[in-house]
PDB file of C-alpha atoms and ligand atoms in Angstrom:
ATOM      1  CA  UNK A   1       2.336   1.071 -34.635  1.00 58.00           C
ATOM      2  CA  UNK A   2       3.804  -1.683 -31.682  1.00 60.00           C
ATOM      3  CA  UNK A   3       1.747  -4.755 -31.604  1.00 69.00           C
ATOM      4  CA  UNK A   4       3.134  -5.215 -28.101  1.00 77.00           C
ATOM      5  CA  UNK A   5       0.580  -3.856 -25.507  1.00 79.00           C
ATOM      6  CA  UNK A   6       2.071  -2.584 -22.418  1.00 80.00           C
ATOM      7  CA  UNK A   7       1.168  -5.215 -19.335  1.00 91.00           C
ATOM      8  CA  UNK A   8      -0.528  -3.034 -16.518  1.00 95.00           C
ATOM      9  CA  UNK A   9      -0.788  -4.718 -13.036  1.00 97.00           C
ATOM     10  CA  UNK A  10      -3.190  -3.029 -10.851  1.00 98.00           C
ATOM     11  CA  UNK A  11      -2.705  -2.334  -6.891  1.00 98.00           C
ATOM     12  CA  UNK A  12      -4.281  -1.110  -3.872  1.00 98.00           C
ATOM     13  CA  UNK A  13      -3.086  -0.156  -0.878  1.00 98.00           C
ATOM     14  CA  UNK A  14      -4.789   0.820   2.556  1.00 98.00           C
ATOM     15  CA  UNK A  15      -3.515   3.975   4.637  1.00 98.00           C
ATOM     16  CA  UNK A  16      -4.295   2.996   8.267  1.00 98.00           C
ATOM     17  CA  UNK A  17      -3.911   5.454  10.535  1.00 95.00           C
ATOM     18  CA  UNK A  18      -3.525   5.995  13.764  1.00 94.00           C
ATOM     19  CA  UNK A  19      -2.648   8.984  15.776  1.00 93.00           C
ATOM     20  CA  UNK A  20      -0.577  10.566  13.623  1.00 94.00           C
ATOM     21  CA  UNK A  21       0.805   7.308  12.502  1.00 97.00           C
ATOM     22  CA  UNK A  22       0.802   4.783   9.428  1.00 98.00           C
ATOM     23  CA  UNK A  23       1.373   1.372   8.936  1.00 98.00           C
ATOM     24  CA  UNK A  24       3.950   0.187   6.973  1.00 98.00           C
ATOM     25  CA  UNK A  25       5.087  -4.174   6.627  1.00 98.00           C
ATOM     26  CA  UNK A  26       7.970  -5.297   5.816  1.00 98.00           C
ATOM     27  CA  UNK A  27       8.030  -7.519   2.137  1.00 96.00           C
ATOM     28  CA  UNK A  28       8.260 -10.956   2.834  1.00 94.00           C
ATOM     29  CA  UNK A  29      11.883 -13.059   2.048  1.00 92.00           C
ATOM     30  CA  UNK A  30      10.720 -15.007  -1.757  1.00 91.00           C
ATOM     31  CA  UNK A  31       8.671 -11.720  -2.651  1.00 88.00           C
ATOM     32  CA  UNK A  32       9.784  -8.785  -5.420  1.00 89.00           C
ATOM     33  CA  UNK A  33      10.683  -6.052  -3.548  1.00 93.00           C
ATOM     34  CA  UNK A  34      11.844  -8.248  -0.457  1.00 95.00           C
ATOM     35  CA  UNK A  35      12.448  -5.974   3.037  1.00 96.00           C
ATOM     36  CA  UNK A  36      11.056  -3.093   1.871  1.00 98.00           C
ATOM     37  CA  UNK A  37       8.395  -1.106   3.475  1.00 98.00           C
ATOM     38  CA  UNK A  38       5.353  -0.936   2.099  1.00 98.00           C
ATOM     39  CA  UNK A  39       1.599  -0.428   2.571  1.00 98.00           C
ATOM     40  CA  UNK A  40      -0.412  -2.793   3.231  1.00 98.00           C
ATOM     41  CA  UNK A  41      -2.190  -4.349  -0.179  1.00 98.00           C
ATOM     42  CA  UNK A  42      -1.764  -6.255  -2.866  1.00 98.00           C
ATOM     43  CA  UNK A  43      -3.004  -6.991  -6.929  1.00 98.00           C
ATOM     44  CA  UNK A  44      -7.173  -6.422  -7.659  1.00 98.00           C
ATOM     45  CA  UNK A  45      -8.052  -9.474  -9.047  1.00 98.00           C
ATOM     46  CA  UNK A  46     -10.108  -8.992 -11.816  1.00 97.00           C
ATOM     47  CA  UNK A  47     -13.771  -8.274 -11.177  1.00 97.00           C
ATOM     48  CA  UNK A  48     -12.622  -7.069  -7.938  1.00 98.00           C
ATOM     49  CA  UNK A  49     -13.503  -2.964  -6.965  1.00 98.00           C
ATOM     50  CA  UNK A  50     -10.594  -1.254  -5.672  1.00 98.00           C
ATOM     51  CA  UNK A  51     -12.972  -1.714  -2.247  1.00 98.00           C
ATOM     52  CA  UNK A  52     -13.836  -5.258  -2.629  1.00 98.00           C
ATOM     53  CA  UNK A  53      -9.670  -6.485  -3.118  1.00 98.00           C
ATOM     54  CA  UNK A  54      -8.221  -3.548  -0.156  1.00 98.00           C
ATOM     55  CA  UNK A  55     -11.075  -5.150   2.090  1.00 98.00           C
ATOM     56  CA  UNK A  56      -9.530  -8.748   0.969  1.00 98.00           C
ATOM     57  CA  UNK A  57      -5.618  -7.831   1.055  1.00 98.00           C
ATOM     58  CA  UNK A  58      -6.060  -6.389   4.382  1.00 98.00           C
ATOM     59  CA  UNK A  59      -8.002  -9.360   5.856  1.00 98.00           C
ATOM     60  CA  UNK A  60      -5.581 -11.897   4.557  1.00 98.00           C
ATOM     61  CA  UNK A  61      -2.325  -9.447   5.029  1.00 98.00           C
ATOM     62  CA  UNK A  62      -3.641  -8.068   8.782  1.00 98.00           C
ATOM     63  CA  UNK A  63      -6.299 -10.642   9.657  1.00 98.00           C
ATOM     64  CA  UNK A  64      -8.616  -7.381  10.520  1.00 98.00           C
ATOM     65  CA  UNK A  65     -11.958  -6.398   8.806  1.00 98.00           C
ATOM     66  CA  UNK A  66     -11.510  -2.365   7.579  1.00 98.00           C
ATOM     67  CA  UNK A  67     -13.721  -0.306   6.062  1.00 98.00           C
ATOM     68  CA  UNK A  68     -12.692   1.589   3.219  1.00 98.00           C
ATOM     69  CA  UNK A  69     -11.864   5.203   2.769  1.00 98.00           C
ATOM     70  CA  UNK A  70     -11.536   8.079   0.285  1.00 97.00           C
ATOM     71  CA  UNK A  71      -8.996   8.070  -2.301  1.00 98.00           C
ATOM     72  CA  UNK A  72      -6.222   9.839  -1.356  1.00 98.00           C
ATOM     73  CA  UNK A  73      -3.792   9.638  -4.175  1.00 97.00           C
ATOM     74  CA  UNK A  74      -2.762   7.288  -7.569  1.00 98.00           C
ATOM     75  CA  UNK A  75       0.519   6.826  -9.565  1.00 98.00           C
ATOM     76  CA  UNK A  76       1.920   4.802 -11.905  1.00 98.00           C
ATOM     77  CA  UNK A  77       5.180   2.774 -12.440  1.00 97.00           C
ATOM     78  CA  UNK A  78       7.018   0.826 -14.534  1.00 95.00           C
ATOM     79  CA  UNK A  79       8.971  -2.817 -13.275  1.00 90.00           C
ATOM     80  CA  UNK A  80      11.236  -4.023 -16.719  1.00 87.00           C
ATOM     81  CA  UNK A  81       8.219  -4.213 -18.644  1.00 86.00           C
ATOM     82  CA  UNK A  82       5.215  -4.523 -16.821  1.00 91.00           C
ATOM     83  CA  UNK A  83       3.440  -1.425 -15.202  1.00 96.00           C
ATOM     84  CA  UNK A  84       1.972  -0.760 -11.815  1.00 97.00           C
ATOM     85  CA  UNK A  85      -1.290   1.367 -11.386  1.00 98.00           C
ATOM     86  CA  UNK A  86      -1.355   1.902  -7.793  1.00 98.00           C
ATOM     87  CA  UNK A  87      -3.955   3.423  -5.412  1.00 98.00           C
ATOM     88  CA  UNK A  88      -3.672   4.673  -2.565  1.00 98.00           C
ATOM     89  CA  UNK A  89      -6.879   4.727  -0.067  1.00 98.00           C
ATOM     90  CA  UNK A  90      -7.582   6.319   3.039  1.00 97.00           C
ATOM     91  CA  UNK A  91      -8.548   3.567   5.804  1.00 97.00           C
ATOM     92  CA  UNK A  92      -9.721   5.089   9.306  1.00 93.00           C
ATOM     93  CA  UNK A  93     -11.634   2.089  10.803  1.00 97.00           C
ATOM     94  CA  UNK A  94     -11.620  -1.660  11.351  1.00 98.00           C
ATOM     95  CA  UNK A  95     -12.363  -3.994  13.456  1.00 98.00           C
ATOM     96  CA  UNK A  96      -9.622  -6.121  15.062  1.00 97.00           C
ATOM     97  CA  UNK A  97      -5.961  -5.924  15.812  1.00 97.00           C
ATOM     98  CA  UNK A  98      -3.532  -5.162  13.047  1.00 97.00           C
ATOM     99  CA  UNK A  99      -1.404  -8.886  13.080  1.00 97.00           C
ATOM    100  CA  UNK A 100       1.500  -9.933  11.114  1.00 96.00           C
ATOM    101  CA  UNK A 101       0.606 -13.042   9.620  1.00 94.00           C
ATOM    102  CA  UNK A 102       2.024 -11.721   5.519  1.00 95.00           C
ATOM    103  CA  UNK A 103       5.287  -9.781   6.540  1.00 96.00           C
ATOM    104  CA  UNK A 104       8.065  -9.947   8.225  1.00 96.00           C
ATOM    105  CA  UNK A 105       7.166  -6.993  10.631  1.00 97.00           C
ATOM    106  CA  UNK A 106       4.529  -4.814  11.228  1.00 98.00           C
ATOM    107  CA  UNK A 107       5.113  -1.142  12.373  1.00 98.00           C
ATOM    108  CA  UNK A 108       3.458   2.484  12.869  1.00 98.00           C
ATOM    109  CA  UNK A 109       6.227   5.090  12.009  1.00 98.00           C
ATOM    110  CA  UNK A 110       5.506   8.972  11.698  1.00 97.00           C
ATOM    111  CA  UNK A 111       5.073  10.256   7.918  1.00 97.00           C
ATOM    112  CA  UNK A 112       8.290  12.054   8.403  1.00 97.00           C
ATOM    113  CA  UNK A 113       9.605   8.864   9.000  1.00 98.00           C
ATOM    114  CA  UNK A 114       8.997   7.321   5.828  1.00 98.00           C
ATOM    115  CA  UNK A 115      11.814   7.934   4.119  1.00 98.00           C
ATOM    116  CA  UNK A 116      14.491   7.108   6.393  1.00 98.00           C
ATOM    117  CA  UNK A 117      12.911   3.500   5.218  1.00 98.00           C
ATOM    118  CA  UNK A 118      13.547   1.400   2.056  1.00 98.00           C
ATOM    119  CA  UNK A 119      10.818   1.507   0.595  1.00 98.00           C
ATOM    120  CA  UNK A 120       9.409   0.758  -3.256  1.00 97.00           C
ATOM    121  CA  UNK A 121      10.360   2.981  -5.569  1.00 97.00           C
ATOM    122  CA  UNK A 122       6.760   3.485  -6.735  1.00 97.00           C
ATOM    123  CA  UNK A 123       6.765   4.973  -3.743  1.00 98.00           C
ATOM    124  CA  UNK A 124       9.404   6.703  -3.013  1.00 98.00           C
ATOM    125  CA  UNK A 125       9.408   9.121  -6.585  1.00 97.00           C
ATOM    126  CA  UNK A 126       5.589  10.612  -4.946  1.00 98.00           C
ATOM    127  CA  UNK A 127       6.669  10.258  -1.428  1.00 98.00           C
ATOM    128  CA  UNK A 128       5.785  14.181  -0.950  1.00 98.00           C
ATOM    129  CA  UNK A 129       2.303  13.560  -2.196  1.00 97.00           C
ATOM    130  CA  UNK A 130       2.212  10.632   0.397  1.00 98.00           C
ATOM    131  CA  UNK A 131       2.756  12.598   3.215  1.00 97.00           C
ATOM    132  CA  UNK A 132       0.691  15.446   2.028  1.00 96.00           C
ATOM    133  CA  UNK A 133      -2.056  13.005   2.365  1.00 95.00           C
ATOM    134  CA  UNK A 134      -1.036  11.457   5.406  1.00 95.00           C
ATOM    135  CA  UNK A 135      -0.977  15.037   7.296  1.00 90.00           C
ATOM    136  CA  UNK A 136      -4.169  16.332   5.691  1.00 84.00           C
ATOM    137  CA  UNK A 137      -7.207  15.710   8.378  1.00 65.00           C
TER     138      UNK A 137
HETATM  139  P1  DGT B 201       1.656 -12.266  -5.403  1.00 64.59           P
HETATM  140  O1  DGT B 201       1.983 -12.810  -4.260  1.00 64.59           O
HETATM  141  O2  DGT B 201       1.389 -11.748  -6.650  1.00 64.59           O
HETATM  142  O3  DGT B 201      -0.233 -12.679  -5.152  1.00 64.59           O
HETATM  143  O4  DGT B 201       0.703 -10.264  -5.048  1.00 64.59           O
HETATM  144  P2  DGT B 201      -0.687  -9.247  -4.066  1.00 64.59           P
HETATM  145  O5  DGT B 201      -1.684  -9.606  -4.935  1.00 64.59           O
HETATM  146  O6  DGT B 201      -0.052  -9.477  -2.188  1.00 64.59           O
HETATM  147  O7  DGT B 201       0.282  -7.968  -4.411  1.00 64.59           O
HETATM  148  P3  DGT B 201       1.633  -7.774  -4.077  1.00 64.59           P
HETATM  149  O8  DGT B 201       2.363  -6.845  -2.622  1.00 64.59           O
HETATM  150  O9  DGT B 201       2.941  -8.725  -4.306  1.00 64.59           O
HETATM  151  O10 DGT B 201       1.918  -6.556  -5.198  1.00 64.59           O
HETATM  152  C1  DGT B 201       1.569  -5.288  -5.189  1.00 64.59           C
HETATM  153  C2  DGT B 201       2.515  -4.847  -6.241  1.00 64.59           C
HETATM  154  O11 DGT B 201       3.231  -3.068  -6.527  1.00 64.59           O
HETATM  155  C3  DGT B 201       3.964  -5.457  -6.332  1.00 64.59           C
HETATM  156  O12 DGT B 201       4.695  -5.310  -7.172  1.00 64.59           O
HETATM  157  C4  DGT B 201       4.775  -4.139  -4.756  1.00 64.59           C
HETATM  158  C5  DGT B 201       4.047  -2.863  -5.666  1.00 64.59           C
HETATM  159  N1  DGT B 201       4.177  -2.265  -4.478  1.00 64.59           N
HETATM  160  C6  DGT B 201       4.813  -0.893  -4.744  1.00 64.59           C
HETATM  161  N2  DGT B 201       4.341  -0.030  -3.714  1.00 64.59           N
HETATM  162  C7  DGT B 201       3.376  -0.731  -3.042  1.00 64.59           C
HETATM  163  C8  DGT B 201       2.922  -0.351  -1.482  1.00 64.59           C
HETATM  164  O13 DGT B 201       3.247   0.464  -0.581  1.00 64.59           O
HETATM  165  N3  DGT B 201       1.976  -2.074  -1.382  1.00 64.59           N
HETATM  166  C9  DGT B 201       2.029  -3.097  -2.135  1.00 64.59           C
HETATM  167  N4  DGT B 201       0.981  -3.800  -1.439  1.00 64.59           N
HETATM  168  N5  DGT B 201       2.456  -3.107  -2.943  1.00 64.59           N
HETATM  169  C10 DGT B 201       3.200  -2.201  -3.747  1.00 64.59           C
END
């Protein structure tokens, strides 16, 4: 039996919908995966529920007060020694207009446009499932 336990980091992201589009932000310079287009979100802090973490992240990154919807999908991915457990929640309603206070740029894209963007491997490998989740009404 190995003495070294794997390190797992829980991450939560929001699928913000407007018509047939979804919001993506370009990860800032100096961050891991800089320049990659991601769904807004971040790490769940100790003591938070996934929904509380996502409300906090969407407030910090976009300045909105979001109402978190249903969990659409979850996956795992390894980055070297650490792994992430990533959960994608539907976000249909929020107060305020998403402002760019964290990313290099924000944009609304159609689900079929995601494949042409530089996106994290964690998302690329489940892109079919993400697109299906975004097409469901
Ligand atoms: P920090 O800078 O350590 O305080 O980080 P947080 O809590 O803002 O979170 P972040 O975004 O750096 O960490 C999320 C991790 O999940 C990071 O390793 C990138 C990975 N990831 C993969 N796909 C996505 C995605 O669609 N959105 C977000 N936010 N992260 C993703």
